[in-house]
């Protein structure tokens, strides 16, 4: 049985919930109290996925684990797009963390320089929009390959929640259409701040 | 005055797009009939941005409580009061909008007269640049067209139609189309280069 250690407002936990929903995987959830000083999980920060005796940590690794171990179609992690998928998974774990941190400052009163984080976050969104704009001219709709992959799922929450720290999608027309397309995928689920209407 | 605010390609049927025009929040959307609409991005009920809403048929619905606005921005249904005939005073604010040559234009103050007509271009991208229009057009040798905020320009050997609007102080959003089929990818590279140069000049 899959078991997700989860925090409902975490963008990274949401990425895992979304992947589980898109793959149609039954699972149980353990809500973790992230209040400072409260217990998290025996393995560190959420999200953490237990699969029987196996434990997977790190949002990007959980997504690729689910695609490898629980998606016989292989379409979420296609071999022919492996390099591009890896690049955007790395981007989600590095450049996009500015948006995660900005959001924590803006809505959870975490310490940090909101303007500086938002400036970095804006440039990360611009890099994504540039890539998608280039792909559109080649007739492609997604970050890598012909269909949605774990790369799209990994970057999606930060893009959608950037308005929590004050960055809208006005400057990013290609991201705007991409997020709408992603919300139309069968099985899609939202979270607070991400509507599942489209 | 007619102002270009988006590429038609970026607002397909059923989609909404938020646009900032001189600090004002607008929603651009397109219903199933295909006509583009430009409204103030604000539901008169609770002030929610309509660009977060959803299109059904030829109506835009607010995400908060589903208030449904048809052509002309009149509210025609309030789901919480299904039997209510909605008074005509309940309406979002609609602006005159037109689409020509691949561009969506809005006339916010109603002084634009007949809408501009342009030859069809091939859409490349809308690009936000942290530079004011004066700084940007120092870098682009451009020929003005009779219509405001529309120019013809050649960049790196690619012939462009450029429309533009100002989202806010010190910023410009270019809406770029090319005239030669097959030049789109080269055009996008040229635009990215222009953005880097304009923003570097601003920083210097």
mmCIF file of C-alpha atoms in Angstrom:
data_model
loop_
_atom_site.group_PDB
_atom_site.id
_atom_site.type_symbol
_atom_site.label_atom_id
_atom_site.label_comp_id
_atom_site.label_asym_id
_atom_site.label_seq_id
_atom_site.Cartn_x
_atom_site.Cartn_y
_atom_site.Cartn_z
ATOM 1 C CA UNK A 1 0.000 0.000 0.000
ATOM 2 C CA UNK A 2 1.249 3.451 -0.864
ATOM 3 C CA UNK A 3 1.345 5.870 2.031
ATOM 4 C CA UNK A 4 2.059 9.577 1.643
ATOM 5 C CA UNK A 5 3.247 11.745 4.515
ATOM 6 C CA UNK A 6 1.546 14.922 3.490
ATOM 7 C CA UNK A 7 0.963 18.574 4.302
ATOM 8 C CA UNK A 8 -2.004 20.003 2.454
ATOM 9 C CA UNK A 9 -0.538 23.475 1.773
ATOM 10 C CA UNK A 10 2.884 22.225 0.631
ATOM 11 C CA UNK A 11 3.498 22.664 -3.097
ATOM 12 C CA UNK A 12 5.869 19.679 -3.093
ATOM 13 C CA UNK A 13 3.324 17.390 -1.392
ATOM 14 C CA UNK A 14 0.711 18.562 -3.876
ATOM 15 C CA UNK A 15 2.945 17.514 -6.789
ATOM 16 C CA UNK A 16 2.956 13.977 -5.358
ATOM 17 C CA UNK A 17 -0.816 13.982 -4.735
ATOM 18 C CA UNK A 18 -1.326 15.150 -8.306
ATOM 19 C CA UNK A 19 0.927 12.421 -9.717
ATOM 20 C CA UNK A 20 -0.900 9.772 -7.643
ATOM 21 C CA UNK A 21 -4.251 11.086 -8.925
ATOM 22 C CA UNK A 22 -3.154 11.205 -12.573
ATOM 23 C CA UNK A 23 -1.867 7.634 -12.281
ATOM 24 C CA UNK A 24 -5.089 6.584 -10.519
ATOM 25 C CA UNK A 25 -3.159 5.070 -7.585
ATOM 26 C CA UNK A 26 -4.963 4.242 -4.370
ATOM 27 C CA UNK A 27 -3.021 5.410 -1.334
ATOM 28 C CA UNK A 28 -3.419 6.512 2.226
ATOM 29 C CA UNK A 29 -2.321 9.864 3.558
ATOM 30 C CA UNK A 30 -0.811 10.787 6.871
ATOM 31 C CA UNK A 31 -1.243 14.489 7.559
ATOM 32 C CA UNK A 32 1.921 15.889 9.127
ATOM 33 C CA UNK A 33 1.859 18.885 11.465
ATOM 34 C CA UNK A 34 4.581 21.177 10.167
ATOM 35 C CA UNK A 35 4.252 23.729 12.957
ATOM 36 C CA UNK A 36 7.790 24.626 14.122
ATOM 37 C CA UNK A 37 8.886 22.138 16.718
ATOM 38 C CA UNK A 38 6.235 19.586 15.822
ATOM 39 C CA UNK A 39 7.228 16.132 14.622
ATOM 40 C CA UNK A 40 7.629 15.671 10.877
ATOM 41 C CA UNK A 41 8.400 12.122 9.761
ATOM 42 C CA UNK A 42 11.078 9.632 10.813
ATOM 43 C CA UNK A 43 12.768 10.340 7.459
ATOM 44 C CA UNK A 44 12.733 14.116 7.448
ATOM 45 C CA UNK A 45 10.666 16.711 5.634
ATOM 46 C CA UNK A 46 7.476 15.960 3.702
ATOM 47 C CA UNK A 47 6.658 14.670 1.188
ATOM 48 C CA UNK A 48 7.716 11.140 2.060
ATOM 49 C CA UNK A 49 6.288 8.138 0.249
ATOM 50 C CA UNK A 50 6.181 4.674 1.742
ATOM 51 C CA UNK A 51 5.634 1.796 -0.660
ATOM 52 C CA UNK A 52 5.498 -1.351 1.459
ATOM 53 C CA UNK A 53 8.953 -1.527 3.040
ATOM 54 C CA UNK A 54 10.439 1.036 0.651
ATOM 55 C CA UNK A 55 10.723 4.686 1.564
ATOM 56 C CA UNK A 56 11.267 7.433 -0.994
ATOM 57 C CA UNK A 57 12.061 11.041 -0.073
ATOM 58 C CA UNK A 58 12.602 14.182 -2.201
ATOM 59 C CA UNK A 59 9.716 15.451 -4.362
ATOM 60 C CA UNK A 60 11.401 14.905 -7.744
ATOM 61 C CA UNK A 61 12.594 11.416 -6.804
ATOM 62 C CA UNK A 62 9.117 10.455 -5.587
ATOM 63 C CA UNK A 63 7.619 11.504 -8.948
ATOM 64 C CA UNK A 64 10.159 9.511 -10.950
ATOM 65 C CA UNK A 65 9.760 6.572 -8.565
ATOM 66 C CA UNK A 66 5.992 6.538 -9.092
ATOM 67 C CA UNK A 67 6.389 6.779 -12.862
ATOM 68 C CA UNK A 68 8.934 3.923 -12.903
ATOM 69 C CA UNK A 69 7.315 1.605 -10.401
ATOM 70 C CA UNK A 70 3.602 2.255 -10.925
ATOM 71 C CA UNK A 71 3.028 3.348 -14.531
ATOM 72 C CA UNK A 72 3.280 0.402 -16.926
ATOM 73 C CA UNK A 73 2.612 2.740 -19.897
ATOM 74 C CA UNK A 74 5.923 4.532 -19.272
ATOM 75 C CA UNK A 75 4.522 7.713 -20.756
ATOM 76 C CA UNK A 76 5.265 9.910 -17.723
ATOM 77 C CA UNK A 77 8.981 9.128 -17.983
ATOM 78 C CA UNK A 78 9.663 8.403 -21.652
ATOM 79 C CA UNK A 79 13.176 7.143 -22.385
ATOM 80 C CA UNK A 80 13.523 9.313 -25.491
ATOM 81 C CA UNK A 81 13.008 12.499 -23.458
ATOM 82 C CA UNK A 82 15.082 11.433 -20.430
ATOM 83 C CA UNK A 83 17.636 14.251 -20.714
ATOM 84 C CA UNK A 84 15.088 17.053 -21.060
ATOM 85 C CA UNK A 85 12.949 15.600 -18.261
ATOM 86 C CA UNK A 86 16.005 15.454 -15.980
ATOM 87 C CA UNK A 87 16.883 19.044 -16.788
ATOM 88 C CA UNK A 88 13.459 20.319 -15.719
ATOM 89 C CA UNK A 89 13.379 18.103 -12.632
ATOM 90 C CA UNK A 90 16.683 19.704 -11.625
ATOM 91 C CA UNK A 91 15.222 23.123 -12.404
ATOM 92 C CA UNK A 92 12.255 22.388 -10.115
ATOM 93 C CA UNK A 93 14.663 21.442 -7.324
ATOM 94 C CA UNK A 94 16.897 24.525 -7.761
ATOM 95 C CA UNK A 95 15.639 27.636 -9.583
ATOM 96 C CA UNK A 96 12.008 27.144 -8.575
ATOM 97 C CA UNK A 97 12.802 26.930 -4.850
ATOM 98 C CA UNK A 98 12.856 30.759 -4.826
ATOM 99 C CA UNK A 99 9.099 30.684 -5.486
ATOM 100 C CA UNK A 100 8.572 28.078 -2.771
ATOM 101 C CA UNK A 101 10.504 30.222 -0.292
ATOM 102 C CA UNK A 102 8.721 33.420 -1.404
ATOM 103 C CA UNK A 103 5.379 31.744 -0.794
ATOM 104 C CA UNK A 104 6.446 30.626 2.693
ATOM 105 C CA UNK A 105 7.414 34.218 3.501
ATOM 106 C CA UNK A 106 4.178 35.591 2.031
ATOM 107 C CA UNK A 107 1.594 33.229 3.501
ATOM 108 C CA UNK A 108 3.301 31.365 6.368
ATOM 109 C CA UNK A 109 5.258 34.317 7.820
ATOM 110 C CA UNK A 110 8.584 32.495 7.385
ATOM 111 C CA UNK A 111 11.663 34.763 7.544
ATOM 112 C CA UNK A 112 13.173 35.910 4.224
ATOM 113 C CA UNK A 113 13.504 38.765 1.725
ATOM 114 C CA UNK A 114 10.256 38.580 -0.262
ATOM 115 C CA UNK A 115 11.296 41.015 -3.011
ATOM 116 C CA UNK A 116 14.616 39.261 -3.638
ATOM 117 C CA UNK A 117 12.939 35.838 -3.711
ATOM 118 C CA UNK A 118 10.200 37.097 -6.024
ATOM 119 C CA UNK A 119 12.791 38.555 -8.420
ATOM 120 C CA UNK A 120 14.525 35.166 -8.627
ATOM 121 C CA UNK A 121 11.178 33.408 -8.912
ATOM 122 C CA UNK A 122 10.102 35.725 -11.720
ATOM 123 C CA UNK A 123 13.243 34.842 -13.695
ATOM 124 C CA UNK A 124 12.521 31.128 -13.177
ATOM 125 C CA UNK A 125 8.993 31.586 -14.542
ATOM 126 C CA UNK A 126 10.449 33.497 -17.479
ATOM 127 C CA UNK A 127 12.828 30.607 -18.242
ATOM 128 C CA UNK A 128 9.867 28.223 -18.275
ATOM 129 C CA UNK A 129 7.756 30.502 -20.452
ATOM 130 C CA UNK A 130 10.650 30.986 -22.906
ATOM 131 C CA UNK A 131 11.084 27.216 -23.181
ATOM 132 C CA UNK A 132 7.356 26.614 -23.719
ATOM 133 C CA UNK A 133 7.143 29.472 -26.262
ATOM 134 C CA UNK A 134 10.004 27.889 -28.214
ATOM 135 C CA UNK A 135 8.359 24.472 -27.995
ATOM 136 C CA UNK A 136 5.034 25.849 -29.250
ATOM 137 C CA UNK A 137 6.685 27.082 -32.440
ATOM 138 C CA UNK A 138 7.805 23.472 -32.949
ATOM 139 C CA UNK A 139 4.230 22.278 -32.440
ATOM 140 C CA UNK A 140 4.878 20.833 -28.959
ATOM 141 C CA UNK A 141 2.647 21.449 -25.941
ATOM 142 C CA UNK A 142 4.671 20.125 -23.011
ATOM 143 C CA UNK A 143 8.088 20.658 -21.415
ATOM 144 C CA UNK A 144 9.537 17.454 -22.879
ATOM 145 C CA UNK A 145 8.367 14.964 -25.473
ATOM 146 C CA UNK A 146 4.921 14.654 -27.020
ATOM 147 C CA UNK A 147 2.851 14.379 -23.848
ATOM 148 C CA UNK A 148 2.935 15.431 -20.212
ATOM 149 C CA UNK A 149 5.794 13.969 -18.144
ATOM 150 C CA UNK A 150 6.942 14.052 -14.525
ATOM 151 C CA UNK A 151 8.798 17.264 -15.471
ATOM 152 C CA UNK A 152 5.495 19.071 -16.063
ATOM 153 C CA UNK A 153 4.134 17.793 -12.742
ATOM 154 C CA UNK A 154 7.295 18.810 -10.859
ATOM 155 C CA UNK A 155 7.154 22.459 -11.979
ATOM 156 C CA UNK A 156 3.358 22.894 -12.057
ATOM 157 C CA UNK A 157 2.669 23.666 -8.351
ATOM 158 C CA UNK A 158 5.206 26.493 -8.090
ATOM 159 C CA UNK A 159 3.867 28.087 -11.283
ATOM 160 C CA UNK A 160 0.267 27.911 -10.106
ATOM 161 C CA UNK A 161 0.982 29.120 -6.575
ATOM 162 C CA UNK A 162 3.239 32.026 -7.558
ATOM 163 C CA UNK A 163 0.250 34.350 -7.114
ATOM 164 C CA UNK A 164 0.424 33.586 -3.371
ATOM 165 C CA UNK A 165 3.614 35.664 -3.254
ATOM 166 C CA UNK A 166 2.308 38.261 -5.720
ATOM 167 C CA UNK A 167 3.478 37.045 -9.149
ATOM 168 C CA UNK A 168 0.694 36.478 -11.673
ATOM 169 C CA UNK A 169 0.923 34.882 -15.103
ATOM 170 C CA UNK A 170 0.260 38.155 -16.995
ATOM 171 C CA UNK A 171 3.804 38.171 -18.399
ATOM 172 C CA UNK A 172 3.779 34.494 -19.368
ATOM 173 C CA UNK A 173 1.252 33.604 -22.089
ATOM 174 C CA UNK A 174 2.737 30.206 -22.882
ATOM 175 C CA UNK A 175 2.762 29.177 -19.217
ATOM 176 C CA UNK A 176 -0.852 30.317 -18.982
ATOM 177 C CA UNK A 177 -1.970 28.003 -21.781
ATOM 178 C CA UNK A 178 0.216 25.153 -20.529
ATOM 179 C CA UNK A 179 -1.275 25.293 -17.006
ATOM 180 C CA UNK A 180 -4.770 25.250 -18.472
ATOM 181 C CA UNK A 181 -3.917 22.203 -20.584
ATOM 182 C CA UNK A 182 -2.476 20.436 -17.546
ATOM 183 C CA UNK A 183 -5.637 21.104 -15.513
ATOM 184 C CA UNK A 184 -7.627 19.393 -18.274
ATOM 185 C CA UNK A 185 -5.796 16.063 -17.874
ATOM 186 C CA UNK A 186 -8.074 13.180 -16.811
ATOM 187 C CA UNK A 187 -7.758 12.604 -13.057
ATOM 188 C CA UNK A 188 -6.457 16.100 -12.318
ATOM 189 C CA UNK A 189 -6.907 17.318 -8.737
ATOM 190 C CA UNK A 190 -6.357 20.826 -7.362
ATOM 191 C CA UNK A 191 -5.364 22.126 -3.962
ATOM 192 C CA UNK A 192 -6.118 25.307 -2.002
ATOM 193 C CA UNK A 193 -5.132 28.040 -4.496
ATOM 194 C CA UNK A 194 -5.242 25.745 -7.551
ATOM 195 C CA UNK A 195 -8.765 25.337 -8.926
ATOM 196 C CA UNK A 196 -9.742 22.156 -10.708
ATOM 197 C CA UNK A 197 -12.193 24.100 -12.840
ATOM 198 C CA UNK A 198 -10.832 25.220 -16.205
ATOM 199 C CA UNK B 1 -7.152 54.683 -28.470
ATOM 200 C CA UNK B 2 -6.716 51.168 -29.787
ATOM 201 C CA UNK B 3 -3.919 49.337 -27.936
ATOM 202 C CA UNK B 4 -2.579 45.856 -28.800
ATOM 203 C CA UNK B 5 -2.649 43.716 -25.649
ATOM 204 C CA UNK B 6 -2.217 40.096 -26.750
ATOM 205 C CA UNK B 7 -1.737 37.680 -29.618
ATOM 206 C CA UNK B 8 -4.975 36.067 -30.764
ATOM 207 C CA UNK B 9 -3.214 32.696 -30.667
ATOM 208 C CA UNK B 10 -2.660 33.038 -26.909
ATOM 209 C CA UNK B 11 -6.398 33.202 -26.191
ATOM 210 C CA UNK B 12 -7.957 30.124 -27.807
ATOM 211 C CA UNK B 13 -11.659 29.320 -27.467
ATOM 212 C CA UNK B 14 -12.569 28.528 -23.873
ATOM 213 C CA UNK B 15 -9.506 30.265 -22.409
ATOM 214 C CA UNK B 16 -8.985 33.336 -20.257
ATOM 215 C CA UNK B 17 -5.872 35.455 -20.082
ATOM 216 C CA UNK B 18 -5.002 38.143 -17.530
ATOM 217 C CA UNK B 19 -3.415 41.307 -18.926
ATOM 218 C CA UNK B 20 -2.057 44.337 -17.064
ATOM 219 C CA UNK B 21 -2.533 47.558 -19.030
ATOM 220 C CA UNK B 22 -1.027 50.659 -17.436
ATOM 221 C CA UNK B 23 -1.706 49.169 -14.029
ATOM 222 C CA UNK B 24 -5.279 48.176 -14.855
ATOM 223 C CA UNK B 25 -6.212 44.495 -14.613
ATOM 224 C CA UNK B 26 -8.008 43.201 -17.712
ATOM 225 C CA UNK B 27 -9.320 39.779 -18.633
ATOM 226 C CA UNK B 28 -9.190 38.684 -22.254
ATOM 227 C CA UNK B 29 -11.301 35.652 -23.039
ATOM 228 C CA UNK B 30 -12.901 33.819 -25.931
ATOM 229 C CA UNK B 31 -16.127 31.848 -25.922
ATOM 230 C CA UNK B 32 -17.162 29.021 -28.213
ATOM 231 C CA UNK B 33 -18.464 31.426 -30.884
ATOM 232 C CA UNK B 34 -14.897 32.689 -31.266
ATOM 233 C CA UNK B 35 -15.341 36.402 -30.584
ATOM 234 C CA UNK B 36 -12.701 37.837 -28.281
ATOM 235 C CA UNK B 37 -13.847 39.860 -25.240
ATOM 236 C CA UNK B 38 -11.852 42.290 -23.101
ATOM 237 C CA UNK B 39 -13.314 43.211 -19.708
ATOM 238 C CA UNK B 40 -12.184 44.661 -16.436
ATOM 239 C CA UNK B 41 -10.723 41.690 -14.522
ATOM 240 C CA UNK B 42 -13.148 41.976 -11.660
ATOM 241 C CA UNK B 43 -16.402 40.304 -10.735
ATOM 242 C CA UNK B 44 -18.829 42.990 -9.518
ATOM 243 C CA UNK B 45 -20.030 40.626 -6.803
ATOM 244 C CA UNK B 46 -16.927 40.169 -4.615
ATOM 245 C CA UNK B 47 -14.140 41.642 -6.720
ATOM 246 C CA UNK B 48 -12.636 38.254 -7.656
ATOM 247 C CA UNK B 49 -10.504 38.351 -10.799
ATOM 248 C CA UNK B 50 -12.576 36.924 -13.645
ATOM 249 C CA UNK B 51 -9.398 35.625 -15.321
ATOM 250 C CA UNK B 52 -9.398 32.898 -12.623
ATOM 251 C CA UNK B 53 -12.853 31.927 -13.823
ATOM 252 C CA UNK B 54 -14.002 29.468 -16.443
ATOM 253 C CA UNK B 55 -15.657 29.699 -19.843
ATOM 254 C CA UNK B 56 -18.758 27.659 -20.619
ATOM 255 C CA UNK B 57 -20.229 28.106 -24.077
ATOM 256 C CA UNK B 58 -20.245 31.835 -24.640
ATOM 257 C CA UNK B 59 -20.186 32.912 -21.011
ATOM 258 C CA UNK B 60 -17.464 33.653 -18.494
ATOM 259 C CA UNK B 61 -18.139 32.371 -14.988
ATOM 260 C CA UNK B 62 -16.580 33.683 -11.809
ATOM 261 C CA UNK B 63 -14.596 31.085 -9.858
ATOM 262 C CA UNK B 64 -15.950 32.275 -6.502
ATOM 263 C CA UNK B 65 -19.716 31.810 -6.828
ATOM 264 C CA UNK B 66 -20.293 30.949 -10.463
ATOM 265 C CA UNK B 67 -21.907 34.229 -11.485
ATOM 266 C CA UNK B 68 -22.241 33.908 -15.241
ATOM 267 C CA UNK B 69 -21.566 36.792 -17.619
ATOM 268 C CA UNK B 70 -22.535 36.717 -21.292
ATOM 269 C CA UNK B 71 -21.641 38.901 -24.229
ATOM 270 C CA UNK B 72 -21.785 42.581 -23.259
ATOM 271 C CA UNK B 73 -20.741 41.575 -19.724
ATOM 272 C CA UNK B 74 -24.287 41.352 -18.315
ATOM 273 C CA UNK B 75 -24.744 38.879 -15.512
ATOM 274 C CA UNK B 76 -27.322 36.379 -16.697
ATOM 275 C CA UNK B 77 -27.278 33.756 -13.953
ATOM 276 C CA UNK B 78 -26.513 33.539 -10.240
ATOM 277 C CA UNK B 79 -26.344 29.843 -9.273
ATOM 278 C CA UNK B 80 -27.276 30.501 -5.620
ATOM 279 C CA UNK B 81 -30.541 32.085 -6.814
ATOM 280 C CA UNK B 82 -31.532 29.884 -9.762
ATOM 281 C CA UNK B 83 -35.024 31.427 -10.107
ATOM 282 C CA UNK B 84 -33.824 35.020 -10.086
ATOM 283 C CA UNK B 85 -34.073 37.130 -13.215
ATOM 284 C CA UNK B 86 -30.805 38.996 -12.823
ATOM 285 C CA UNK B 87 -31.252 42.780 -12.940
ATOM 286 C CA UNK B 88 -29.494 44.347 -15.939
ATOM 287 C CA UNK B 89 -27.564 46.670 -13.617
ATOM 288 C CA UNK B 90 -25.424 43.713 -12.530
ATOM 289 C CA UNK B 91 -22.680 43.627 -15.094
ATOM 290 C CA UNK B 92 -18.930 43.437 -15.444
ATOM 291 C CA UNK B 93 -17.214 46.279 -17.279
ATOM 292 C CA UNK B 94 -16.688 45.517 -20.974
ATOM 293 C CA UNK B 95 -14.345 47.440 -23.293
ATOM 294 C CA UNK B 96 -14.423 47.694 -27.078
ATOM 295 C CA UNK B 97 -12.191 44.937 -28.458
ATOM 296 C CA UNK B 98 -11.125 43.824 -31.904
ATOM 297 C CA UNK B 99 -8.823 41.294 -33.509
ATOM 298 C CA UNK B 100 -6.808 41.970 -36.637
ATOM 299 C CA UNK B 101 -3.676 40.549 -38.213
ATOM 300 C CA UNK B 102 -3.244 38.104 -35.310
ATOM 301 C CA UNK B 103 -3.410 40.816 -32.614
ATOM 302 C CA UNK B 104 -6.065 41.530 -29.993
ATOM 303 C CA UNK B 105 -6.620 45.256 -29.380
ATOM 304 C CA UNK B 106 -8.667 47.135 -26.797
ATOM 305 C CA UNK B 107 -10.066 50.670 -26.844
ATOM 306 C CA UNK B 108 -10.504 51.458 -23.161
ATOM 307 C CA UNK B 109 -11.570 55.091 -23.446
ATOM 308 C CA UNK B 110 -13.725 54.736 -26.576
ATOM 309 C CA UNK B 111 -11.732 57.355 -28.506
ATOM 310 C CA UNK B 112 -10.147 54.963 -31.001
ATOM 311 C CA UNK B 113 -12.646 55.377 -33.833
ATOM 312 C CA UNK B 114 -12.775 52.586 -36.416
ATOM 313 C CA UNK B 115 -10.573 49.652 -35.351
ATOM 314 C CA UNK B 116 -7.243 49.226 -37.180
ATOM 315 C CA UNK B 117 -6.961 46.676 -39.968
ATOM 316 C CA UNK B 118 -3.689 44.821 -40.416
ATOM 317 C CA UNK B 119 -2.339 42.202 -42.782
ATOM 318 C CA UNK B 120 -2.240 38.776 -41.186
ATOM 319 C CA UNK B 121 1.089 38.008 -39.557
ATOM 320 C CA UNK B 122 2.337 34.722 -38.119
ATOM 321 C CA UNK B 123 2.375 34.836 -34.311
ATOM 322 C CA UNK B 124 5.748 34.417 -32.588
ATOM 323 C CA UNK B 125 5.308 35.433 -28.941
ATOM 324 C CA UNK B 126 4.292 38.117 -26.491
ATOM 325 C CA UNK B 127 7.342 39.121 -24.488
ATOM 326 C CA UNK B 128 7.446 41.178 -21.282
ATOM 327 C CA UNK B 129 10.539 43.359 -21.044
ATOM 328 C CA UNK B 130 11.714 45.438 -18.086
ATOM 329 C CA UNK B 131 12.367 48.569 -20.150
ATOM 330 C CA UNK B 132 10.308 51.589 -21.110
ATOM 331 C CA UNK B 133 9.190 51.916 -24.757
ATOM 332 C CA UNK B 134 11.670 54.763 -25.473
ATOM 333 C CA UNK B 135 14.648 52.642 -24.360
ATOM 334 C CA UNK B 136 13.421 49.635 -26.278
ATOM 335 C CA UNK B 137 12.780 51.408 -29.562
ATOM 336 C CA UNK B 138 16.280 52.945 -29.459
ATOM 337 C CA UNK B 139 17.418 49.355 -30.093
ATOM 338 C CA UNK B 140 14.887 48.530 -32.812
ATOM 339 C CA UNK B 141 14.891 50.405 -36.119
ATOM 340 C CA UNK B 142 11.122 50.647 -36.548
ATOM 341 C CA UNK B 143 8.756 52.207 -39.060
ATOM 342 C CA UNK B 144 5.608 53.548 -37.396
ATOM 343 C CA UNK B 145 2.268 52.498 -38.823
ATOM 344 C CA UNK B 146 -0.709 54.853 -38.886
ATOM 345 C CA UNK B 147 -2.103 53.100 -35.814
ATOM 346 C CA UNK B 148 -0.737 53.793 -32.328
ATOM 347 C CA UNK B 149 1.592 51.270 -30.695
ATOM 348 C CA UNK B 150 2.019 49.266 -33.886
ATOM 349 C CA UNK B 151 5.288 49.277 -35.864
ATOM 350 C CA UNK B 152 7.049 47.378 -38.599
ATOM 351 C CA UNK B 153 10.627 46.429 -37.813
ATOM 352 C CA UNK B 154 13.481 44.245 -39.013
ATOM 353 C CA UNK B 155 15.537 42.387 -36.402
ATOM 354 C CA UNK B 156 18.397 40.046 -37.341
ATOM 355 C CA UNK B 157 17.054 39.956 -40.898
ATOM 356 C CA UNK B 158 13.501 38.983 -39.835
ATOM 357 C CA UNK B 159 10.598 41.276 -40.783
ATOM 358 C CA UNK B 160 8.246 41.879 -37.864
ATOM 359 C CA UNK B 161 4.895 43.406 -37.067
ATOM 360 C CA UNK B 162 5.252 44.557 -33.468
ATOM 361 C CA UNK B 163 2.357 45.667 -31.331
ATOM 362 C CA UNK B 164 2.982 46.725 -27.756
ATOM 363 C CA UNK B 165 1.402 47.833 -24.524
ATOM 364 C CA UNK B 166 2.721 49.163 -21.235
ATOM 365 C CA UNK B 167 1.791 46.959 -18.247
ATOM 366 C CA UNK B 168 3.229 49.454 -15.764
ATOM 367 C CA UNK B 169 6.046 51.965 -15.248
ATOM 368 C CA UNK B 170 9.385 50.941 -16.804
ATOM 369 C CA UNK B 171 7.893 47.955 -18.561
ATOM 370 C CA UNK B 172 6.729 47.031 -22.040
ATOM 371 C CA UNK B 173 5.066 43.947 -23.481
ATOM 372 C CA UNK B 174 5.778 43.274 -27.136
ATOM 373 C CA UNK B 175 3.389 41.259 -29.307
ATOM 374 C CA UNK B 176 5.427 39.942 -32.195
ATOM 375 C CA UNK B 177 4.351 38.517 -35.534
ATOM 376 C CA UNK B 178 6.456 37.779 -38.600
ATOM 377 C CA UNK B 179 5.579 38.172 -42.238
ATOM 378 C CA UNK B 180 7.694 35.327 -43.647
ATOM 379 C CA UNK B 181 6.519 31.737 -43.078
ATOM 380 C CA UNK B 182 9.174 29.621 -41.390
ATOM 381 C CA UNK B 183 10.901 32.581 -39.717
ATOM 382 C CA UNK B 184 9.133 32.155 -36.342
ATOM 383 C CA UNK B 185 11.859 30.290 -34.434
ATOM 384 C CA UNK B 186 14.590 32.634 -35.671
ATOM 385 C CA UNK B 187 12.340 35.542 -34.742
ATOM 386 C CA UNK B 188 11.923 34.290 -31.167
ATOM 387 C CA UNK B 189 15.705 34.053 -30.738
ATOM 388 C CA UNK B 190 16.032 37.638 -32.020
ATOM 389 C CA UNK B 191 13.367 38.797 -29.545
ATOM 390 C CA UNK B 192 15.099 37.105 -26.607
ATOM 391 C CA UNK B 193 18.338 38.821 -27.629
ATOM 392 C CA UNK B 194 16.547 42.180 -27.836
ATOM 393 C CA UNK B 195 15.098 41.654 -24.350
ATOM 394 C CA UNK B 196 18.576 40.941 -22.918
ATOM 395 C CA UNK B 197 20.023 44.065 -24.554
ATOM 396 C CA UNK B 198 17.165 46.304 -23.427
ATOM 397 C CA UNK B 199 17.301 45.063 -19.843
ATOM 398 C CA UNK B 200 21.115 45.327 -19.739
ATOM 399 C CA UNK B 201 20.886 48.920 -20.940
ATOM 400 C CA UNK B 202 18.356 49.673 -18.238
ATOM 401 C CA UNK B 203 20.589 48.135 -15.569
ATOM 402 C CA UNK B 204 23.651 50.071 -16.762
#
